[in-house]
Backbone as ProteinMPNN parsed JSONL, in Angstrom:
{"seq_chain_A": "MFTCYKKFNFASKETHSDLNQYLKLVKGFIKPKDAFFFRAESFYNFATNVDELEVSASYGGRSLHSQSHGESFFSVFMNRLSGKSLYILDEPEAALSPARQMSIITRMHDLVQNDSQFIIATHSPIIMAYPDSIIYEIKDEFRIVKYEETENYNVMKSFVNNTERFLNILMG", "coords_chain_A": {"N_chain_A": [[-9.583, -33.327, -43.01], [-6.108, -32.985, -43.606], [-3.996, -32.73, -46.25], [-0.643, -33.049, -47.236], [1.502, -32.334, -49.855], [4.531, -33.431, -50.796], [6.151, -32.696, -53.029], [5.018, -30.317, -53.917], [4.919, -27.584, -56.28], [5.024, -24.565, -57.659], [4.419, -21.682, -59.722], [3.768, -18.248, -59.881], [0.744, -17.41, -61.473], [0.717, -15.832, -64.751], [-1.052, -12.856, -65.052], [-2.899, -10.495, -66.868], [-4.482, -7.514, -66.81], [-7.217, -5.639, -67.981], [-7.447, -3.155, -67.508], [-5.907, -1.213, -68.681], [-7.344, -0.368, -71.004], [-9.086, 1.336, -70.177], [-7.897, 3.599, -69.174], [-6.43, 6.79, -69.799], [-3.409, 8.059, -70.853], [-1.906, 11.119, -70.353], [0.33, 13.497, -71.417], [2.079, 15.776, -69.442], [3.797, 18.836, -68.119], [5.07, 18.032, -65.965], [7.074, 15.504, -64.974], [6.875, 12.573, -63.499], [9.264, 11.566, -60.923], [9.589, 9.005, -60.354], [8.052, 5.778, -60.646], [5.94, 3.341, -59.272], [4.575, -0.004, -59.303], [2.627, -1.769, -57.2], [1.543, -4.93, -56.274], [-0.268, -7.106, -54.431], [-0.577, -9.934, -54.881], [1.698, -10.559, -56.445], [3.907, -10.115, -54.944], [5.703, -11.851, -53.593], [7.327, -12.847, -55.816], [8.395, -10.356, -56.467], [9.826, -9.841, -54.226], [11.649, -11.854, -54.384], [12.963, -11.224, -56.798], [14.127, -8.779, -55.85], [16.179, -9.962, -54.047], [17.629, -11.313, -55.999], [18.616, -9.374, -57.541], [20.448, -8.196, -55.797], [19.776, -5.856, -54.361], [18.809, -5.318, -51.812], [19.423, -3.318, -49.849], [18.154, -1.085, -50.738], [15.622, -1.658, -49.598], [15.526, -1.437, -47.098], [17.633, -2.872, -46.03], [17.701, -5.428, -45.386], [16.815, -8.746, -46.564], [13.849, -8.969, -48.081], [12.37, -11.526, -47.857], [13.326, -12.487, -45.528], [12.03, -11.309, -43.568], [8.743, -10.992, -41.784], [5.658, -11.348, -43.499], [3.999, -9.193, -43.383], [5.742, -7.197, -42.443], [7.621, -7.023, -44.348], [6.175, -6.039, -46.608], [5.625, -3.637, -45.329], [8.093, -2.523, -45.173], [8.949, -2.088, -47.922], [7.077, 0.079, -48.476], [8.185, 2.043, -46.7], [10.748, 2.248, -47.623], [11.196, 2.073, -50.404], [9.45, 3.925, -51.782], [9.579, 7.26, -52.75], [8.857, 10.004, -53.426], [7.668, 12.713, -55.409], [6.308, 11.216, -57.295], [4.591, 8.594, -59.057], [2.428, 6.253, -57.722], [0.944, 3.062, -57.9], [-1.07, 1.014, -56.463], [-2.185, -2.177, -55.581], [-4.341, -3.519, -53.379], [-2.864, -2.808, -51.022], [-3.135, -3.234, -48.238], [-3.149, -6.152, -47.784], [-1.341, -7.628, -46.271], [-1.151, -6.289, -43.909], [-1.542, -5.156, -40.609], [-4.18, -3.439, -38.801], [-2.984, -1.375, -37.391], [-0.519, -1.144, -38.849], [-1.718, -0.313, -41.317], [-2.559, 2.272, -40.625], [-0.174, 3.505, -40.28], [0.784, 3.385, -42.884], [-0.814, 5.312, -43.934], [0.189, 7.665, -42.928], [2.711, 7.58, -44.129], [1.882, 7.74, -46.661], [0.883, 10.299, -46.649], [3.023, 11.915, -46.264], [4.392, 11.504, -48.671], [2.484, 12.478, -50.432], [2.523, 15.087, -49.839], [4.942, 15.614, -50.814], [4.617, 15.934, -53.518], [3.573, 13.618, -54.642], [1.429, 11.132, -56.296], [-1.294, 8.837, -55.685], [-2.896, 5.892, -56.776], [-5.047, 3.727, -55.746], [-6.231, 0.485, -55.314], [-8.512, -0.774, -53.155], [-9.728, -2.638, -50.242], [-9.828, -1.716, -47.713], [-11.216, -0.035, -45.038], [-9.68, 1.726, -43.496], [-7.385, 2.68, -45.081], [-8.963, 3.838, -47.055], [-9.883, 6.094, -45.829], [-8.197, 8.079, -46.201], [-7.694, 11.578, -46.169], [-9.544, 13.746, -48.43], [-9.387, 12.181, -50.494], [-10.423, 10.717, -53.772], [-12.919, 8.368, -54.145], [-13.686, 5.631, -55.876], [-16.446, 3.683, -56.643], [-16.611, 0.313, -57.813], [-18.7, -1.361, -59.415], [-21.176, -2.233, -61.423], [-20.648, -0.066, -62.797], [-18.235, 2.766, -62.912], [-18.377, 4.725, -60.091], [-18.344, 7.595, -58.278], [-18.0, 7.853, -54.635], [-18.917, 8.847, -51.348], [-16.753, 8.49, -48.421], [-18.048, 7.514, -46.235], [-20.271, 6.21, -47.363], [-19.332, 3.906, -48.583], [-19.525, 0.487, -48.866], [-17.602, -1.319, -47.336], [-16.689, 0.452, -45.298], [-19.243, 0.791, -43.854], [-20.001, -1.981, -43.274], [-17.726, -2.611, -41.653], [-17.862, -0.718, -39.574], [-20.609, -1.362, -38.389], [-20.101, -3.911, -37.544], [-17.988, -3.523, -35.587], [-19.245, -1.824, -33.844], [-21.293, -3.514, -33.097], [-20.604, -5.998, -32.387], [-21.123, -8.425, -30.774], [-23.708, -9.032, -31.435], [-23.474, -9.34, -34.123], [-21.874, -11.677, -34.302], [-23.628, -13.453, -33.143], [-25.472, -13.58, -35.105], [-23.96, -14.568, -37.277], [-23.013, -17.025, -36.42], [-25.103, -18.275, -35.231]], "CA_chain_A": [[-8.34, -33.92, -43.097], [-5.331, -32.073, -44.303], [-3.015, -33.539, -47.157], [0.432, -32.307, -47.669], [2.271, -33.017, -51.134], [6.011, -33.166, -50.732], [6.694, -32.089, -54.291], [4.237, -29.283, -54.365], [5.843, -26.682, -56.858], [4.152, -23.793, -58.536], [4.848, -20.333, -60.028], [2.511, -17.322, -59.965], [0.125, -17.297, -62.929], [0.633, -14.589, -65.227], [-2.319, -12.315, -65.41], [-2.96, -9.293, -67.298], [-5.556, -6.617, -66.567], [-7.793, -4.97, -69.204], [-7.512, -1.812, -67.075], [-5.375, -0.201, -69.656], [-8.437, -0.197, -71.889], [-10.019, 2.478, -69.456], [-6.95, 4.663, -68.746], [-5.882, 7.576, -70.833], [-2.359, 8.842, -70.364], [-1.786, 12.341, -70.936], [1.62, 14.084, -71.157], [2.098, 17.115, -69.009], [5.052, 19.418, -67.956], [5.671, 17.52, -64.896], [7.317, 14.26, -65.232], [7.265, 11.846, -62.208], [10.642, 11.127, -60.803], [9.58, 7.498, -60.136], [6.696, 5.264, -60.658], [5.99, 2.144, -58.852], [3.321, -0.723, -59.242], [2.645, -2.723, -56.027], [0.534, -5.886, -56.308], [-0.116, -8.051, -53.263], [-0.268, -11.359, -55.561], [3.037, -10.792, -57.045], [4.917, -9.665, -53.989], [6.705, -13.088, -53.418], [8.221, -12.71, -56.938], [9.057, -9.1, -56.325], [10.948, -9.963, -53.182], [12.883, -12.69, -54.871], [13.827, -10.377, -57.522], [15.218, -7.822, -55.124], [17.311, -10.584, -53.724], [18.523, -11.811, -57.127], [19.432, -8.157, -57.996], [21.103, -7.722, -54.571], [19.394, -4.447, -53.944], [17.955, -5.331, -50.488], [19.74, -2.107, -49.148], [17.134, -0.26, -51.01], [14.356, -1.917, -48.977], [15.614, -1.438, -45.587], [18.91, -3.492, -45.633], [17.458, -6.932, -45.093], [16.016, -9.437, -47.618], [12.268, -8.917, -47.813], [11.992, -12.986, -47.418], [13.671, -12.611, -44.038], [11.0, -10.604, -42.735], [7.459, -11.499, -41.804], [4.934, -10.969, -44.755], [3.602, -7.74, -43.032], [6.941, -6.238, -42.139], [8.283, -6.847, -45.728], [5.271, -4.942, -47.306], [5.795, -2.091, -44.754], [9.497, -2.155, -45.569], [8.675, -1.52, -49.198], [6.431, 1.452, -48.297], [8.955, 2.912, -46.028], [12.165, 2.416, -48.133], [11.144, 2.118, -51.794], [8.655, 5.102, -52.246], [10.433, 8.277, -52.545], [8.277, 11.272, -53.586], [7.417, 13.365, -56.696], [6.173, 10.048, -58.106], [3.212, 7.994, -59.173], [2.248, 4.965, -57.118], [-0.284, 2.449, -58.216], [-1.035, -0.035, -55.342], [-3.408, -3.188, -55.606], [-4.682, -4.14, -52.254], [-1.612, -2.925, -50.163], [-3.412, -3.779, -47.024], [-3.391, -7.495, -47.677], [-0.491, -8.325, -45.205], [-0.969, -5.318, -42.923], [-2.364, -4.964, -39.511], [-4.801, -2.144, -38.701], [-2.038, -0.32, -36.923], [0.369, -0.762, -39.951], [-2.369, 0.416, -42.226], [-2.482, 3.57, -40.154], [1.221, 3.993, -40.475], [0.716, 3.6, -44.415], [-1.578, 6.565, -44.249], [1.202, 8.75, -42.476], [3.711, 7.543, -45.218], [1.241, 8.312, -47.886], [0.644, 11.732, -46.477], [4.412, 12.51, -46.375], [4.679, 11.406, -50.041], [1.49, 13.479, -51.149], [3.162, 16.429, -49.543], [6.194, 15.719, -51.683], [4.156, 15.766, -55.024], [3.329, 12.194, -55.323], [0.121, 10.665, -56.394], [-1.577, 7.487, -55.43], [-3.953, 5.27, -57.442], [-5.139, 2.586, -55.064], [-7.386, -0.442, -55.291], [-8.478, -1.421, -51.685], [-10.971, -2.87, -49.535], [-9.637, -1.275, -46.326], [-11.69, 1.319, -44.691], [-8.686, 2.603, -42.951], [-6.724, 3.302, -46.183], [-9.879, 4.644, -47.732], [-10.235, 7.301, -45.077], [-7.315, 9.271, -46.388], [-8.496, 12.794, -46.53], [-9.584, 14.441, -49.697], [-9.312, 11.201, -51.651], [-11.579, 10.364, -54.46], [-13.269, 7.149, -53.938], [-14.632, 5.192, -56.899], [-16.967, 2.31, -56.353], [-16.629, -0.158, -59.226], [-19.596, -2.453, -59.495], [-21.482, -2.331, -62.753], [-19.979, 1.06, -63.48], [-17.584, 3.625, -61.948], [-19.22, 5.893, -59.473], [-17.692, 8.412, -57.068], [-18.911, 7.698, -53.545], [-18.137, 9.376, -50.183], [-16.234, 7.343, -47.618], [-19.216, 6.976, -45.384], [-21.277, 5.503, -48.262], [-18.706, 2.645, -49.017], [-19.882, -0.788, -48.22], [-16.742, -1.618, -46.55], [-16.815, 1.445, -44.2], [-20.421, 0.5, -43.293], [-19.811, -3.19, -42.627], [-16.948, -2.538, -40.593], [-18.606, 0.018, -38.509], [-21.604, -2.025, -37.987], [-19.511, -5.073, -36.96], [-17.342, -2.965, -34.66], [-20.263, -1.325, -32.977], [-22.361, -4.504, -32.632], [-19.829, -7.317, -32.408], [-21.811, -9.653, -30.27], [-24.922, -9.158, -32.397], [-23.058, -9.869, -35.456], [-21.378, -13.011, -34.062], [-24.705, -14.352, -32.828], [-26.092, -13.86, -36.332], [-23.021, -15.251, -38.148], [-22.773, -18.204, -35.744], [-26.426, -18.666, -34.475]], "C_chain_A": [[-7.492, -33.082, -44.039], [-4.217, -33.016, -45.047], [-2.034, -32.576, -47.565], [1.336, -33.085, -48.712], [3.672, -32.52, -50.843], [6.52, -32.355, -51.838], [5.806, -30.973, -54.836], [5.052, -28.141, -54.912], [5.09, -25.945, -57.719], [4.97, -22.387, -58.753], [3.531, -19.355, -60.215], [1.99, -17.308, -61.423], [0.288, -15.888, -63.551], [-0.644, -14.011, -65.577], [-2.207, -10.942, -66.003], [-4.345, -8.673, -67.294], [-6.054, -5.928, -67.684], [-7.851, -3.482, -68.685], [-6.947, -0.793, -67.941], [-6.344, 0.317, -70.635], [-9.258, 1.053, -71.314], [-9.232, 3.597, -69.047], [-6.622, 5.41, -69.997], [-4.644, 8.275, -70.332], [-2.193, 10.023, -71.125], [-0.48, 13.022, -70.469], [1.433, 15.541, -70.663], [3.757, 17.643, -68.915], [5.79, 18.9, -66.872], [5.852, 16.025, -65.029], [7.604, 13.708, -63.68], [8.7, 11.444, -62.106], [10.768, 9.624, -60.858], [8.217, 7.064, -60.466], [6.802, 3.782, -59.981], [4.516, 1.336, -58.702], [3.445, -1.734, -58.142], [1.578, -3.532, -56.155], [0.648, -7.036, -55.217], [0.164, -9.494, -53.871], [0.998, -11.632, -55.979], [4.16, -10.332, -56.133], [5.998, -10.571, -53.692], [7.749, -12.871, -54.585], [9.061, -11.443, -56.884], [10.185, -9.21, -55.369], [12.026, -10.933, -53.565], [13.693, -11.946, -55.96], [14.664, -9.418, -56.976], [16.274, -8.558, -54.672], [18.161, -11.134, -54.911], [19.374, -10.68, -57.6], [20.481, -7.667, -56.923], [20.897, -6.329, -54.307], [18.547, -4.362, -52.578], [18.247, -4.02, -49.753], [18.669, -1.029, -49.546], [15.827, -0.417, -50.327], [14.613, -2.133, -47.605], [16.816, -2.203, -45.09], [18.761, -5.031, -45.458], [16.504, -7.381, -46.35], [14.596, -9.276, -47.172], [11.735, -10.355, -47.444], [12.383, -13.077, -46.14], [12.837, -12.096, -43.141], [9.69, -11.276, -42.732], [6.803, -10.895, -43.016], [4.593, -9.469, -44.498], [4.694, -6.851, -43.037], [7.672, -6.119, -43.592], [7.429, -5.935, -46.434], [5.49, -3.705, -46.617], [7.167, -1.65, -45.124], [9.56, -1.473, -46.897], [8.123, -0.083, -49.134], [7.44, 2.385, -47.748], [10.212, 3.203, -46.753], [12.149, 2.593, -49.656], [10.548, 3.422, -52.399], [9.551, 6.355, -51.691], [9.899, 9.724, -52.725], [8.537, 11.593, -55.122], [7.247, 12.262, -57.789], [4.756, 9.682, -58.302], [3.231, 6.54, -58.684], [1.042, 4.248, -57.464], [-0.165, 1.135, -57.282], [-2.435, -0.722, -55.404], [-3.364, -3.884, -54.326], [-3.288, -4.081, -51.321], [-1.872, -3.264, -48.771], [-3.517, -5.226, -46.736], [-2.479, -8.105, -46.587], [-0.378, -7.375, -43.914], [-1.887, -5.347, -41.922], [-3.034, -3.67, -39.63], [-3.728, -1.045, -38.399], [-0.924, -0.02, -38.16], [-0.321, -0.046, -41.039], [-2.488, 1.873, -41.999], [-1.187, 4.123, -40.386], [1.401, 4.153, -41.996], [0.19, 4.972, -44.6], [-0.473, 7.71, -43.856], [2.286, 8.766, -43.502], [3.141, 8.143, -46.387], [1.106, 9.823, -47.805], [1.858, 12.438, -46.672], [4.756, 12.555, -47.927], [3.731, 12.384, -50.986], [2.124, 14.759, -50.981], [4.381, 16.754, -50.318], [5.842, 15.418, -53.109], [4.046, 14.395, -55.537], [1.763, 11.966, -55.528], [-0.182, 9.243, -56.174], [-2.824, 7.046, -56.189], [-3.971, 3.821, -56.613], [-6.418, 1.694, -55.059], [-7.362, -1.182, -53.892], [-9.723, -1.674, -51.137], [-10.913, -2.337, -48.012], [-10.256, 0.057, -46.062], [-10.774, 2.196, -43.945], [-7.969, 3.311, -44.044], [-7.84, 4.271, -47.053], [-10.213, 5.99, -47.077], [-9.1, 8.417, -45.269], [-8.137, 10.444, -46.874], [-8.418, 13.255, -47.976], [-9.41, 13.359, -50.865], [-10.558, 10.92, -52.436], [-11.809, 9.008, -54.608], [-14.264, 6.614, -54.976], [-15.12, 3.841, -56.486], [-17.078, 1.708, -57.669], [-17.52, -1.446, -59.073], [-19.999, -2.633, -61.04], [-20.898, -1.337, -63.621], [-19.276, 1.811, -62.417], [-18.361, 4.638, -61.385], [-18.35, 6.3, -58.275], [-18.681, 8.204, -55.977], [-18.105, 8.468, -52.425], [-17.716, 8.104, -49.35], [-17.334, 6.804, -46.838], [-20.237, 6.167, -46.09], [-20.533, 4.15, -48.719], [-19.296, 1.424, -48.261], [-18.858, -1.336, -47.109], [-16.587, -0.933, -45.089], [-18.113, 0.884, -43.217], [-20.435, -0.995, -42.61], [-18.932, -3.279, -41.532], [-17.48, -1.757, -39.256], [-19.603, -0.611, -37.813], [-20.985, -3.159, -36.874], [-18.836, -4.552, -35.568], [-18.307, -2.438, -33.4], [-21.364, -2.242, -32.377], [-21.765, -5.904, -32.739], [-20.564, -8.448, -31.877], [-22.992, -9.932, -30.986], [-24.615, -9.892, -33.519], [-22.623, -11.405, -35.272], [-22.564, -13.976, -33.777], [-25.423, -14.57, -34.267], [-25.274, -14.885, -37.142], [-22.819, -16.712, -37.555], [-23.901, -19.055, -35.133], [-26.934, -19.681, -35.372]], "O_chain_A": [[-7.95, -32.553, -45.052], [-3.652, -33.932, -44.45], [-2.317, -31.509, -48.11], [1.811, -34.202, -48.507], [3.919, -31.326, -50.672], [7.264, -31.398, -51.618], [5.812, -30.695, -56.035], [5.883, -27.651, -54.147], [4.452, -26.554, -58.578], [5.956, -22.059, -58.093], [2.45, -19.752, -60.649], [2.732, -17.207, -62.4], [0.01, -14.884, -62.897], [-1.351, -14.618, -66.381], [-1.314, -10.232, -65.539], [-5.295, -9.304, -67.757], [-5.177, -5.569, -68.47], [-8.301, -2.627, -69.448], [-7.399, 0.351, -67.977], [-6.155, 1.444, -71.093], [-10.029, 1.676, -72.044], [-9.816, 4.57, -68.569], [-6.533, 4.849, -71.089], [-4.787, 9.076, -69.408], [-2.3, 10.04, -72.352], [-0.221, 13.111, -69.268], [0.786, 16.379, -71.291], [4.711, 17.075, -69.447], [6.979, 19.186, -66.726], [4.857, 15.317, -65.186], [8.349, 14.25, -62.863], [9.302, 11.024, -63.094], [11.763, 9.038, -61.284], [7.301, 7.881, -60.563], [7.809, 3.115, -60.222], [3.529, 1.829, -58.154], [4.379, -2.534, -58.192], [0.498, -2.941, -56.168], [1.618, -7.794, -55.195], [1.067, -10.179, -53.39], [1.455, -12.774, -55.929], [5.292, -10.185, -56.594], [7.142, -10.141, -53.541], [8.94, -12.729, -54.307], [10.251, -11.441, -57.202], [11.309, -8.77, -55.61], [13.169, -10.836, -53.119], [14.919, -12.034, -56.021], [15.771, -9.167, -57.454], [17.383, -8.034, -54.785], [19.354, -11.376, -54.73], [20.537, -10.817, -57.981], [21.294, -6.789, -57.214], [21.871, -5.63, -54.028], [17.746, -3.458, -52.339], [17.348, -3.587, -49.032], [18.343, -0.164, -48.733], [14.976, 0.47, -50.39], [13.965, -2.962, -46.966], [17.059, -2.228, -43.883], [19.755, -5.756, -45.403], [15.704, -6.671, -46.958], [14.247, -9.442, -46.003], [10.713, -10.419, -46.76], [11.706, -13.862, -45.477], [12.905, -12.419, -41.955], [9.465, -12.107, -43.611], [7.372, -9.947, -43.559], [4.886, -8.61, -45.33], [4.596, -5.769, -43.615], [8.267, -5.079, -43.874], [7.998, -4.953, -46.912], [5.549, -2.681, -47.298], [7.377, -0.462, -45.372], [10.151, -0.4, -47.02], [8.702, 0.838, -49.709], [7.573, 3.484, -48.285], [10.765, 4.288, -46.573], [13.061, 3.242, -50.169], [11.062, 3.948, -53.386], [10.074, 6.452, -50.581], [10.519, 10.626, -52.162], [9.309, 11.005, -55.879], [7.812, 12.277, -58.882], [3.836, 10.332, -57.807], [3.983, 5.713, -59.2], [0.001, 4.886, -57.306], [0.766, 0.337, -57.401], [-3.521, -0.149, -55.321], [-2.509, -4.742, -54.108], [-2.712, -5.104, -50.949], [-0.911, -3.585, -48.072], [-3.909, -5.604, -45.632], [-2.898, -9.108, -46.009], [0.389, -7.656, -42.993], [-3.06, -5.554, -42.231], [-2.61, -2.826, -40.42], [-3.624, -0.007, -39.053], [-0.523, 1.117, -38.406], [0.314, 0.776, -41.699], [-2.522, 2.666, -42.94], [-1.142, 5.309, -40.713], [2.16, 5.042, -42.38], [0.742, 5.737, -45.392], [-0.372, 8.666, -44.625], [2.8, 9.847, -43.786], [3.767, 8.954, -47.068], [1.21, 10.521, -48.813], [1.815, 13.538, -47.223], [5.336, 13.531, -48.402], [4.112, 12.929, -52.022], [2.259, 15.5, -51.955], [4.808, 17.898, -50.477], [6.591, 14.766, -53.836], [4.372, 14.065, -56.677], [0.953, 12.646, -54.898], [0.687, 8.428, -56.483], [-3.775, 7.827, -56.231], [-3.114, 2.951, -56.771], [-7.526, 2.173, -54.817], [-6.489, -1.969, -53.525], [-10.723, -1.039, -51.473], [-11.84, -2.522, -47.224], [-9.952, 1.083, -46.671], [-11.087, 3.373, -43.77], [-7.92, 4.539, -43.975], [-7.5, 5.311, -47.616], [-10.757, 6.892, -47.714], [-9.081, 9.463, -44.619], [-9.022, 10.392, -47.728], [-7.384, 13.164, -48.637], [-9.309, 13.702, -52.043], [-11.649, 10.879, -51.868], [-10.943, 8.363, -55.199], [-15.433, 6.997, -55.021], [-14.363, 2.974, -56.05], [-17.545, 2.352, -58.608], [-17.033, -2.485, -58.626], [-19.195, -3.139, -61.823], [-20.651, -1.503, -64.816], [-19.543, 1.645, -61.227], [-18.997, 5.405, -62.108], [-17.788, 5.537, -57.49], [-19.895, 8.306, -56.148], [-16.898, 8.697, -52.512], [-18.174, 6.973, -49.512], [-17.498, 5.584, -46.825], [-21.023, 5.478, -45.439], [-21.25, 3.301, -49.249], [-19.501, 1.492, -47.049], [-19.31, -1.766, -46.048], [-16.415, -1.527, -44.025], [-17.96, 0.605, -42.027], [-20.867, -1.128, -41.465], [-19.243, -3.924, -40.531], [-17.464, -2.221, -38.116], [-19.578, -0.483, -36.589], [-21.304, -3.25, -35.689], [-19.125, -5.124, -34.517], [-18.074, -2.656, -32.211], [-22.138, -1.935, -31.471], [-22.43, -6.853, -33.156], [-20.62, -9.462, -32.573], [-23.296, -11.113, -31.155], [-25.253, -10.871, -33.909], [-23.021, -12.26, -36.062], [-22.508, -15.155, -34.124], [-25.907, -15.669, -34.537], [-25.79, -15.897, -37.616], [-22.431, -17.569, -38.349], [-23.773, -20.184, -34.658], [-27.994, -20.253, -35.12]]}, "name": "protein", "num_of_chains": 1, "seq": "MFTCYKKFNFASKETHSDLNQYLKLVKGFIKPKDAFFFRAESFYNFATNVDELEVSASYGGRSLHSQSHGESFFSVFMNRLSGKSLYILDEPEAALSPARQMSIITRMHDLVQNDSQFIIATHSPIIMAYPDSIIYEIKDEFRIVKYEETENYNVMKSFVNNTERFLNILMG"}
């Protein structure tokens, strides 16, 4: 049974990561032109802020709220990220189809060629496939792994190559 509450009202919970305890900032002679932190969980608030600041032109010319969830995510990647910058992305695949995730790889490659750096937390085997990326597996500790060693790659590969068998196991 589904219950709908007419006066359901909420705001995103403020959360703070302790990741800063594990990072060390080092100054160098190259200063990024820009930096951008993208977090799937706070995207709605981000889109609202873009509307309030009336800067939709910088994000493709349309309100991010007027687009589908996936198209608004994609619009940010295509219009906000500019090069010579540092981008920290937390689960950018959250609203993206596999085809759009592949488009993100193309955009990332263009930006990397333009002296950008990406730090990405992802579960997407597609995004993890970016060539020459360093993949850290975070379980009990940080460990560098090869793409083909990641759990998500292996689960997806097994599922795609044995779909009927997996579905029989899952629903059997």
